[in-house]
Amino acid sequence: MKKKSASESAFFNLRVLIASVFCLAGILIALVSVGLLSSFKAQAQPGPGSAPPATTNSPGGPDVVRLVGPVILNMNLRDLPYIPNEGENEGQRLTRYPFPLSGRPARSGTSAFPQVQSLLAKILTPTSHMPPPLLTFDGTDRVGSGCNCRPPDTNGDVGPNHYVQTVNTGFRVFDKSGNPLTPFTTYNSFFAPLGASTPCGNNQNDGDPIAFYDQIADRWVLSDFAFPSFPGSSFWQCIGVSQTPDPVAGPWNLYALQVDPANPTFLGDYPKFALWNNPQPGGAYHLTVNLFNPSFQGVRVFALDRGSMLSGGPANAIAFTLSAADVGASYSFVAATFRTGNPPPAGRDEFVLAIDSPATGGVTLTQVHGRLFHVDFAVPANSTFGVGPNHLPNAEITVNGFVDAFTDTTTLLVPQPTPGAPLDTLGDKIMTPVVYQNRNGTESLWADQTIILNYPNGPTAVRWYQFDVTGGNFPATPVQQQDWTNGNDGLFRWMPAIAVDANGNMAIGYSTSSSSIFPGIRYAGRFASDPLNDLGQGEATMFNGTGSQTSASGRWGDYSMTTLDTDGMTFWHTNEYYTTTGISWSTRVGKFHFPRSAPTPRPRPTPRPRP
């Protein structure tokens, strides 16, 4: 998250509050009298069923929270009035247990000498069969975003005709050749039609953005969080759902969700979304957040009424709150999202994964927590999350031992060439997305994270999993798992995002760096027919960075994104890099696919001598 400056915490002084109430009253009167927002003329109109938020609490059961909206944004994005962001700097990353984040130099587990490390990498790196990118192009950079902030939190998705990339303060739409179709659009501009009743429409959008394509409905979803100050008492998630397949022309249904009406001082940090087709007929958009006040308070999970949001109707969210005691050492829950293959069977509950983030570094962990989210919008009290009133995991999946990528003092462990400062690993959570796939009746979850080898020296590595969840049950152990180091070449790998194509081939995009190699963007993958527990096709470079980040904060993304094209074959990845050493980040978007579309092992004849 980005943190407001201290001066902004005075937002809620009495004079400003009274003035805000009168101002809001005036705006509401104006809206009632003319039926539109004057700044958007007749373009942004309240949708059917717009209503103030309503919350229903069921003892021992879920909360039911009414979303504000919809308000219709009926304007081409090229014509939106530009509302700048506030140009704030990043704050310290909020974690399950606080770290001093000392920023001390990271240590390389391969060698203290860059020349030796580089030589070892050349010797040890196996031959790669991973294809080079088909296309790469620049996304938004720090200057273009208008945000004096780090990290960009790069995210994006691809549809039939568009790629939408988002960074902390806004987003931009490209065609699939990399040509921009819109200027950079701030979330302040995009959500302004919601009006000043919530921070979403009151120029207080703060980042942690998500952009994803709903391939079932052929629609787009954009979201970020908004709040006037932290600590504070008004925290909201802002959500836009397109009404057509064209994200540029729109129109859009805009909603605002208060994170926790019963605990308005709880910030919903690190929001993550997932698409699920159940409960039928409308399905759900699942949202997970970490709660801070400002210390860690727990985790909150939501199921948003997707069917109503797609049709532009009033929408509720079913939510469960897990206290810090309920989640133990874990946080940053990630729900599974469906992309390709057969959809989840009717009635299949959503799958949610998490790992522990202990209070101290160097702890060997052997479990991935699995919870089921059963949603019933018709009778919300029938909804359940996990087991019992404390929402314990439905299953503990035993995996190979791993160590989260942090130490007792810091998560800043990734080295860069001098004068770059150590970078944040984000090595304390399952990364987004968790991918669900149903191929020929076999249901699987694919997930990844960053771990550290040779604790505390490193390097960091990408740990990935495949879990068989056929029948809606978590397994005792994974189908396969691996710590990906590309032959122990000494390079630090982190910030992964995973995707699986229609043939079951898998790819992971991630960041790489070392004391002699600038941070860059790479990807690795495997055919479905490759031996288990190995990214058998090796690694390819999407884009080489040409500079180091010098900010002592060490913030580097909070996530990247790998996703799958509607052709079911082409992978897209977006991530950050630096063109020159300093503090101004850039982002890149690239695509690639495997050299053969449907690899099938075949009997091979006895080899014959070749001339």
XYZ file of C-alpha atoms in Angstrom:
611
model
C 0.000 0.000 0.000
C 0.934 3.660 -0.333
C 0.603 5.741 2.820
C -0.869 9.219 3.119
C 1.302 11.949 4.539
C 0.862 12.855 8.211
C -0.765 16.161 7.367
C -3.633 14.342 5.697
C -4.555 12.609 8.931
C -6.237 15.855 9.956
C -8.965 15.154 7.415
C -11.397 14.277 10.126
C -11.115 17.456 12.191
C -14.477 18.910 13.129
C -14.527 21.897 10.794
C -13.654 19.834 7.747
C -16.172 17.177 8.716
C -18.997 19.701 9.037
C -18.020 21.307 5.752
C -17.925 17.905 4.101
C -21.427 17.084 5.344
C -22.863 20.314 3.941
C -20.945 19.796 0.710
C -22.242 16.241 0.396
C -25.788 17.392 1.066
C -25.460 19.962 -1.694
C -24.142 17.385 -4.104
C -26.956 14.965 -3.314
C -29.581 17.678 -3.798
C -28.018 18.577 -7.116
C -27.986 14.942 -8.210
C -31.634 14.462 -7.304
C -32.654 17.636 -9.117
C -30.819 17.041 -12.366
C -30.236 13.267 -12.258
C -26.565 13.398 -13.195
C -23.128 14.519 -12.130
C -22.546 17.934 -13.606
C -18.823 17.401 -14.178
C -19.682 14.480 -16.428
C -22.817 16.076 -17.891
C -25.192 13.299 -19.001
C -22.473 10.679 -19.268
C -22.342 9.308 -15.704
C -25.743 8.298 -14.401
C -26.879 6.489 -11.270
C -27.683 2.887 -12.133
C -30.834 1.081 -11.156
C -31.136 0.266 -7.497
C -28.435 2.641 -6.234
C -28.644 2.707 -2.459
C -26.550 3.544 0.576
C -24.631 0.634 2.092
C -26.568 -1.713 4.323
C -24.967 -4.306 6.557
C -26.620 -7.380 8.010
C -24.790 -9.353 10.678
C -25.765 -12.930 11.400
C -24.413 -14.212 14.729
C -21.947 -16.987 13.987
C -22.415 -16.442 10.275
C -21.409 -14.052 7.518
C -21.808 -10.321 7.157
C -23.939 -9.123 4.268
C -22.712 -5.767 2.994
C -24.577 -3.668 0.424
C -22.343 -2.079 -2.181
C -22.830 1.592 -3.021
C -23.942 1.822 -6.631
C -24.122 1.133 -9.356
C -23.360 4.469 -10.924
C -23.005 4.276 -14.688
C -19.942 5.737 -16.360
C -21.150 6.213 -19.921
C -18.184 7.994 -21.465
C -15.321 6.943 -23.698
C -12.176 6.736 -21.582
C -10.380 9.024 -24.036
C -12.788 11.795 -23.060
C -12.679 11.465 -19.279
C -11.683 14.642 -17.428
C -8.209 14.118 -16.009
C -8.081 14.153 -12.210
C -4.496 13.786 -10.966
C -3.455 11.730 -8.016
C -1.866 13.257 -4.968
C 1.732 12.316 -5.805
C 2.483 10.538 -2.561
C 5.464 8.400 -1.619
C 5.245 4.801 -0.562
C 4.944 3.763 3.044
C 6.389 0.702 4.743
C 4.848 -2.538 3.568
C 2.307 -3.890 6.040
C 3.111 -7.451 7.109
C 1.668 -10.165 9.357
C 4.437 -9.522 11.869
C 6.291 -6.200 11.599
C 9.865 -6.116 10.303
C 12.436 -3.416 11.086
C 13.231 -3.399 7.352
C 16.734 -2.244 8.119
C 17.815 -2.150 4.507
C 21.145 -3.790 5.283
C 23.029 -5.144 2.250
C 21.767 -8.419 0.912
C 24.118 -11.357 0.722
C 24.570 -13.673 -2.227
C 24.806 -17.353 -1.521
C 26.827 -18.018 -4.669
C 29.835 -15.768 -4.429
C 30.983 -12.437 -3.106
C 32.640 -11.685 -6.444
C 30.389 -10.710 -9.374
C 32.850 -12.086 -11.926
C 32.851 -15.508 -10.286
C 29.056 -15.458 -10.013
C 28.697 -14.582 -13.682
C 31.088 -17.365 -14.684
C 29.250 -19.930 -12.547
C 25.952 -18.884 -14.080
C 27.302 -19.529 -17.575
C 28.651 -22.924 -16.555
C 25.642 -24.135 -14.555
C 22.725 -22.769 -16.562
C 21.035 -25.624 -18.469
C 20.044 -25.375 -22.105
C 16.645 -23.709 -22.477
C 13.911 -24.736 -24.886
C 11.595 -21.957 -23.742
C 10.674 -19.784 -26.753
C 11.598 -16.099 -26.850
C 8.835 -13.513 -26.509
C 6.648 -12.865 -29.540
C 6.217 -9.233 -28.536
C 7.186 -6.859 -25.747
C 6.245 -3.226 -25.300
C 6.561 -0.565 -22.630
C 3.703 -0.068 -20.231
C 3.269 2.887 -17.899
C 6.348 4.328 -16.206
C 6.662 6.432 -13.071
C 6.603 9.728 -14.956
C 3.603 8.716 -17.060
C 1.673 7.585 -13.994
C 1.941 11.014 -12.389
C 2.630 9.254 -9.100
C 5.604 10.006 -6.916
C 5.351 6.483 -5.577
C 6.971 3.098 -5.427
C 6.267 0.326 -6.132
C 4.045 0.349 -9.245
C 2.212 -2.878 -8.256
C 2.153 -3.893 -11.911
C -0.898 -5.881 -12.970
C -2.852 -6.508 -16.162
C -4.909 -8.857 -18.286
C -5.725 -9.639 -21.901
C -9.026 -10.023 -23.748
C -9.991 -10.716 -27.359
C -8.880 -7.280 -28.580
C -7.265 -5.430 -25.675
C -4.586 -5.549 -23.038
C -5.357 -3.501 -19.908
C -2.354 -2.717 -17.705
C -2.713 -1.055 -14.321
C -0.251 0.465 -11.874
C -0.914 2.042 -8.495
C -2.678 5.220 -9.570
C -4.488 4.207 -12.742
C -4.514 2.179 -15.930
C -4.071 2.283 -19.688
C -5.700 0.261 -22.463
C -3.571 -1.097 -25.338
C -4.410 -3.064 -28.443
C -2.782 -6.466 -28.687
C 0.082 -5.083 -30.754
C 1.060 -2.780 -27.903
C -0.414 0.447 -29.280
C -2.036 2.624 -26.596
C -5.752 3.197 -27.167
C -6.239 5.571 -24.225
C -4.161 8.051 -22.295
C -3.200 7.016 -18.789
C -6.462 7.130 -16.811
C -6.262 7.740 -13.084
C -8.603 5.928 -10.738
C -9.595 9.354 -9.433
C -10.944 10.100 -12.917
C -12.468 6.673 -13.478
C -14.382 6.475 -10.181
C -15.311 10.178 -9.947
C -18.950 9.532 -10.963
C -19.461 7.750 -7.633
C -19.390 11.185 -5.998
C -18.057 12.395 -2.687
C -20.086 10.028 -0.505
C -17.156 7.596 -0.482
C -13.409 8.063 -0.976
C -13.743 6.224 -4.313
C -15.403 9.220 -5.931
C -13.724 11.857 -3.784
C -10.229 11.813 -5.366
C -8.826 9.566 -2.631
C -7.919 6.451 -4.628
C -4.708 4.935 -3.292
C -3.633 1.969 -5.380
C -3.140 -1.776 -4.892
C -4.874 -2.070 -8.276
C -6.310 -5.079 -10.070
C -7.398 -5.374 -13.715
C -8.839 -8.635 -15.011
C -10.878 -9.963 -17.901
C -14.012 -12.004 -17.193
C -13.854 -14.476 -20.081
C -17.190 -16.081 -19.218
C -19.144 -12.840 -19.650
C -16.687 -11.090 -22.042
C -16.396 -8.165 -19.634
C -13.656 -6.270 -17.784
C -13.185 -5.562 -14.063
C -11.037 -2.772 -12.597
C -10.490 -2.127 -8.903
C -8.367 -0.251 -6.371
C -8.778 0.812 -2.764
C -9.510 4.333 -1.507
C -9.236 6.111 1.835
C -8.530 9.650 3.071
C -5.837 8.713 5.617
C -4.229 5.816 7.423
C -4.797 5.385 10.318
C -8.334 6.569 9.711
C -11.964 5.513 9.706
C -13.070 5.272 6.072
C -11.666 2.421 3.961
C -13.287 1.329 0.717
C -12.746 -0.939 -2.286
C -13.697 0.653 -5.618
C -14.901 -1.686 -8.391
C -15.793 -1.067 -12.034
C -17.443 -3.729 -14.241
C -17.727 -3.039 -17.976
C -21.084 -3.470 -19.688
C -19.515 -4.378 -23.054
C -16.362 -6.167 -24.247
C -14.830 -2.779 -25.106
C -13.063 -1.265 -22.070
C -12.415 1.996 -23.948
C -15.958 2.821 -25.010
C -17.669 1.339 -21.970
C -20.096 1.945 -20.386
C -19.097 0.803 -16.889
C -21.013 -0.056 -13.720
C -19.190 1.529 -10.781
C -19.493 0.271 -7.208
C -17.945 1.056 -3.828
C -17.599 -1.486 -1.015
C -16.854 -0.490 2.568
C -14.221 -2.918 3.824
C -15.735 -3.525 7.253
C -18.707 -1.398 8.325
C -18.580 -2.926 11.815
C -14.904 -1.915 12.154
C -14.540 1.243 10.043
C -10.964 1.833 11.215
C -9.781 -1.406 9.557
C -7.814 -0.872 6.338
C -8.311 -3.621 3.738
C -4.734 -3.963 2.476
C -3.347 -6.103 -0.363
C -6.735 -6.783 -2.040
C -6.830 -9.727 -4.471
C -9.659 -10.781 -6.808
C -10.690 -14.081 -8.380
C -13.417 -15.172 -10.812
C -15.664 -18.127 -9.919
C -18.757 -19.418 -11.743
C -20.564 -20.539 -8.567
C -23.046 -20.147 -7.003
C -25.064 -20.417 -10.155
C -26.414 -18.787 -12.151
C -24.438 -15.582 -11.629
C -21.245 -16.712 -9.925
C -19.054 -14.554 -7.701
C -16.110 -12.213 -7.768
C -14.049 -13.220 -4.740
C -12.061 -10.580 -2.867
C -9.551 -11.135 -0.045
C -7.875 -8.426 2.059
C -5.565 -8.132 5.062
C -6.897 -5.999 7.932
C -4.689 -3.416 9.672
C -5.454 -0.833 12.341
C -2.521 -0.046 12.026
C -1.288 -3.374 13.445
C -2.476 -6.630 11.906
C -6.085 -7.456 12.812
C -6.834 -10.456 10.612
C -8.146 -11.321 7.160
C -11.486 -10.580 5.526
C -12.892 -12.549 2.576
C -15.751 -11.504 0.311
C -17.980 -13.022 -2.348
C -19.436 -10.260 -4.534
C -22.680 -10.856 -6.433
C -21.188 -11.113 -9.923
C -24.499 -11.687 -11.702
C -26.017 -8.488 -10.351
C -22.857 -6.463 -11.035
C -22.751 -7.642 -14.653
C -26.367 -6.644 -15.189
C -25.955 -3.292 -13.473
C -28.189 -4.117 -10.533
C -27.758 -3.459 -6.807
C -25.246 -5.877 -5.354
C -24.401 -7.371 -1.984
C -21.209 -8.946 -0.725
C -21.083 -11.897 1.634
C -18.092 -11.497 3.957
C -16.316 -13.371 6.729
C -13.737 -11.903 9.093
C -10.944 -14.031 10.534
C -9.173 -12.519 13.516
C -5.408 -12.551 13.981
C -5.907 -15.501 16.321
C -8.044 -17.318 13.737
C -5.374 -17.154 11.023
C -2.409 -17.929 13.278
C 0.820 -17.004 11.493
C -0.786 -16.729 8.055
C -2.293 -13.883 6.025
C -2.660 -12.777 2.384
C -5.260 -15.375 1.403
C -5.630 -15.933 -2.368
C -8.784 -17.390 -3.939
C -8.583 -19.576 -7.055
C -9.544 -18.045 -10.384
C -10.903 -19.875 -13.421
C -9.473 -19.096 -16.870
C -9.445 -21.973 -19.355
C -10.529 -25.589 -19.669
C -13.929 -26.681 -18.404
C -15.529 -24.450 -15.773
C -15.803 -25.672 -12.197
C -18.728 -28.091 -11.808
C -22.024 -26.617 -10.691
C -22.008 -26.167 -6.928
C -18.238 -26.392 -6.572
C -17.068 -24.274 -3.626
C -14.291 -21.731 -4.094
C -10.756 -22.772 -3.055
C -8.602 -20.388 -0.986
C -4.893 -20.905 -0.200
C -2.466 -19.366 2.292
C 0.908 -20.066 3.876
C 2.372 -19.050 7.219
C 4.536 -15.985 7.723
C 6.187 -16.657 11.108
C 7.338 -13.957 13.485
C 10.963 -14.964 12.937
C 12.955 -15.944 9.878
C 14.583 -19.284 9.144
C 11.565 -21.405 10.129
C 11.083 -24.479 7.947
C 7.427 -24.723 6.947
C 5.717 -27.790 5.505
C 2.074 -26.801 5.012
C -0.188 -24.916 2.650
C -3.535 -24.052 4.260
C -6.632 -24.813 2.185
C -10.092 -23.394 2.886
C -13.402 -23.759 1.057
C -15.739 -20.799 0.569
C -19.367 -21.866 0.157
C -21.528 -18.971 -1.032
C -25.322 -18.697 -1.034
C -26.574 -15.286 -2.149
C -30.221 -16.381 -1.827
C -29.824 -17.462 1.824
C -26.610 -15.786 3.032
C -26.743 -17.519 6.409
C -26.044 -20.792 4.598
C -22.653 -19.471 3.475
C -19.544 -20.865 5.157
C -15.812 -20.255 5.068
C -13.435 -22.871 6.390
C -14.431 -25.002 9.364
C -16.370 -23.829 12.397
C -16.802 -20.377 13.933
C -13.046 -19.712 13.773
C -12.905 -20.671 10.075
C -10.099 -23.186 10.462
C -8.573 -24.692 7.297
C -10.518 -27.464 5.635
C -7.175 -29.113 4.916
C -3.475 -28.836 5.621
C -1.557 -29.832 2.506
C 1.872 -31.258 3.350
C 4.574 -29.925 1.014
C 8.349 -30.080 0.856
C 9.945 -27.962 3.553
C 10.568 -24.330 2.643
C 11.739 -21.142 4.330
C 9.916 -17.856 3.677
C 12.179 -15.305 1.999
C 12.836 -13.012 4.954
C 15.096 -12.916 7.986
C 14.538 -11.816 11.583
C 15.237 -8.221 10.565
C 14.202 -7.653 6.967
C 12.584 -8.785 3.733
C 15.098 -6.735 1.721
C 17.251 -9.609 0.502
C 17.568 -9.342 -3.292
C 20.910 -7.833 -4.384
C 21.440 -5.475 -7.331
C 24.555 -4.076 -8.997
C 26.037 -1.141 -7.073
C 24.688 1.389 -6.130
C 21.381 -0.442 -6.032
C 19.816 -1.080 -2.625
C 18.525 -4.536 -1.576
C 15.024 -5.290 -2.847
C 11.924 -6.630 -1.081
C 11.241 -10.305 -1.754
C 7.503 -10.416 -0.905
C 8.539 -13.829 0.361
C 5.846 -14.234 2.990
C 2.752 -15.193 1.004
C 1.168 -17.210 -1.778
C 1.304 -14.969 -4.835
C -1.549 -14.058 -7.158
C -3.082 -15.699 -9.095
C -3.982 -19.152 -7.846
C -5.118 -20.850 -11.053
C -7.935 -23.400 -11.233
C -8.074 -25.740 -14.208
C -10.467 -28.562 -15.071
C -9.080 -30.747 -17.877
C -10.830 -34.005 -18.755
C -12.431 -34.146 -15.323
C -9.181 -33.601 -13.403
C -9.376 -30.434 -11.317
C -6.124 -28.768 -10.295
C -4.902 -25.684 -8.485
C -1.602 -24.092 -9.528
C 0.157 -21.707 -7.152
C 3.580 -20.201 -6.468
C 5.565 -18.194 -3.920
C 9.090 -16.921 -3.236
C 11.322 -18.877 -0.867
C 14.933 -18.519 0.272
C 17.612 -21.176 -0.104
C 20.785 -21.454 1.979
C 19.181 -19.297 4.682
C 19.952 -16.457 5.281
C 22.316 -15.959 2.333
C 20.086 -16.935 -0.576
C 19.472 -16.960 -3.386
C 15.710 -16.681 -3.440
C 13.840 -19.143 -5.654
C 10.368 -19.624 -7.113
C 8.461 -22.454 -5.393
C 5.490 -23.713 -7.437
C 2.797 -26.330 -6.849
C 0.087 -28.332 -8.561
C -2.664 -29.607 -6.250
C -5.296 -32.124 -7.376
C -8.712 -30.966 -6.100
C -10.913 -33.305 -8.129
C -14.270 -33.686 -6.427
C -13.861 -30.430 -4.542
C -11.471 -31.764 -1.906
C -7.947 -30.659 -1.085
C -5.242 -33.337 -1.357
C -2.888 -34.505 1.370
C 0.154 -33.710 -0.806
C 0.803 -31.958 -4.139
C 0.781 -33.674 -7.509
C 4.058 -31.876 -8.122
C 6.231 -29.097 -6.703
C 9.634 -27.556 -7.354
C 12.077 -24.902 -6.157
C 13.044 -23.279 -9.455
C 16.670 -22.082 -9.641
C 17.466 -22.778 -13.335
C 20.215 -25.190 -12.440
C 21.397 -23.331 -9.329
C 22.840 -20.490 -11.386
C 22.962 -18.134 -8.377
C 20.418 -15.658 -9.718
C 17.756 -14.373 -7.308
C 14.233 -15.082 -8.593
C 11.133 -13.568 -7.007
C 7.757 -11.875 -7.641
C 6.290 -14.867 -9.572
C 2.913 -15.190 -11.272
C 1.681 -18.457 -12.760
C -0.646 -19.411 -15.646
C -1.687 -22.645 -17.404
C -2.785 -22.950 -21.050
C -5.621 -24.990 -22.537
C -3.321 -27.987 -23.045
C -2.086 -28.028 -19.462
C 1.268 -26.428 -20.277
C 2.374 -24.098 -17.474
C 4.471 -20.929 -17.383
C 5.665 -18.595 -14.630
C 6.841 -14.997 -15.105
C 9.031 -13.381 -12.445
C 11.748 -10.858 -11.602
C 15.459 -11.710 -11.519
C 18.506 -9.920 -10.125
C 21.980 -10.400 -8.659
C 24.926 -8.309 -7.569
C 26.195 -8.332 -11.164
C 22.951 -8.482 -13.226
C 20.396 -5.658 -13.256
C 16.839 -6.576 -12.250
C 15.058 -8.001 -15.280
C 12.012 -9.983 -16.346
C 12.164 -13.687 -17.207
C 9.826 -16.639 -17.533
C 10.062 -20.428 -17.436
C 7.675 -23.259 -18.216
C 6.860 -26.877 -18.788
C 4.805 -29.033 -21.111
C 2.058 -31.119 -19.560
C 4.018 -34.120 -20.841
C 7.306 -33.135 -19.158
C 8.497 -35.188 -16.167
C 6.877 -34.109 -12.930
C 8.409 -31.574 -10.562
C 10.385 -29.687 -13.195
C 10.050 -26.650 -15.439
C 11.433 -28.838 -18.181
C 11.480 -26.238 -20.951
C 13.851 -23.980 -19.040
C 13.995 -20.204 -18.852
C 13.754 -17.336 -21.337
C 14.328 -13.601 -20.999
C 11.376 -11.314 -21.584
C 13.288 -8.095 -20.976
C 16.661 -7.175 -19.514
C 16.744 -4.259 -17.116
C 19.490 -1.682 -17.636
C 19.537 -0.033 -14.219
C 19.206 -0.587 -10.488
C 16.726 0.897 -8.025
C 18.490 3.090 -5.471
C 15.569 3.765 -3.106
C 16.445 2.500 0.362
C 12.849 1.351 0.812
C 13.562 -1.613 -1.455
C 9.936 -1.777 -2.598
C 9.656 -3.786 -5.826
C 6.170 -4.454 -7.059
C 3.866 -6.078 -4.629
C 2.931 -8.521 -7.384
C 3.313 -9.129 -11.101
C 0.842 -10.882 -13.395
C 0.949 -13.773 -15.856
C -2.300 -14.501 -17.617
C -3.645 -16.369 -20.635
C -4.987 -15.052 -23.921
C -8.469 -15.950 -25.122
C -6.837 -18.220 -27.718
C -6.036 -20.527 -24.807
C -2.402 -20.722 -25.896
C -0.606 -17.394 -25.526
C 0.813 -16.236 -22.205
C 1.072 -12.535 -21.294
C 3.239 -11.206 -18.478
C 3.725 -7.724 -17.036
C 6.334 -6.664 -14.508
C 8.641 -3.787 -13.610
C 12.259 -2.915 -14.431
C 14.590 0.101 -14.522
C 16.007 1.704 -17.655
C 18.567 3.753 -15.710
C 19.885 3.496 -12.176
C 17.812 5.708 -9.882
C 14.292 5.873 -8.490
C 12.090 6.049 -11.618
C 10.594 2.666 -12.474
C 9.362 1.426 -15.838
C 7.065 -1.478 -16.719
C 6.960 -3.951 -19.588
C 4.315 -6.166 -21.148
C 5.213 -9.246 -23.184
C 3.667 -12.345 -24.697
C 4.923 -15.809 -25.651
C 3.640 -19.312 -26.315
C 5.055 -22.782 -26.481
C 6.467 -23.961 -29.827
C 3.917 -26.740 -30.161
C 0.311 -26.389 -29.145
C -0.624 -29.880 -27.982
C 2.430 -31.919 -26.997
C 1.652 -35.625 -26.811
C 4.288 -38.214 -25.978
C 4.663 -40.598 -28.918
C 6.564 -43.874 -29.331
C 9.848 -43.132 -31.049
C 11.442 -45.527 -33.561
C 14.941 -46.833 -33.022
C 17.355 -44.009 -33.882
C 19.061 -44.355 -37.253
C 22.458 -42.967 -38.188
C 22.182 -39.585 -39.858
C 24.526 -38.318 -42.559
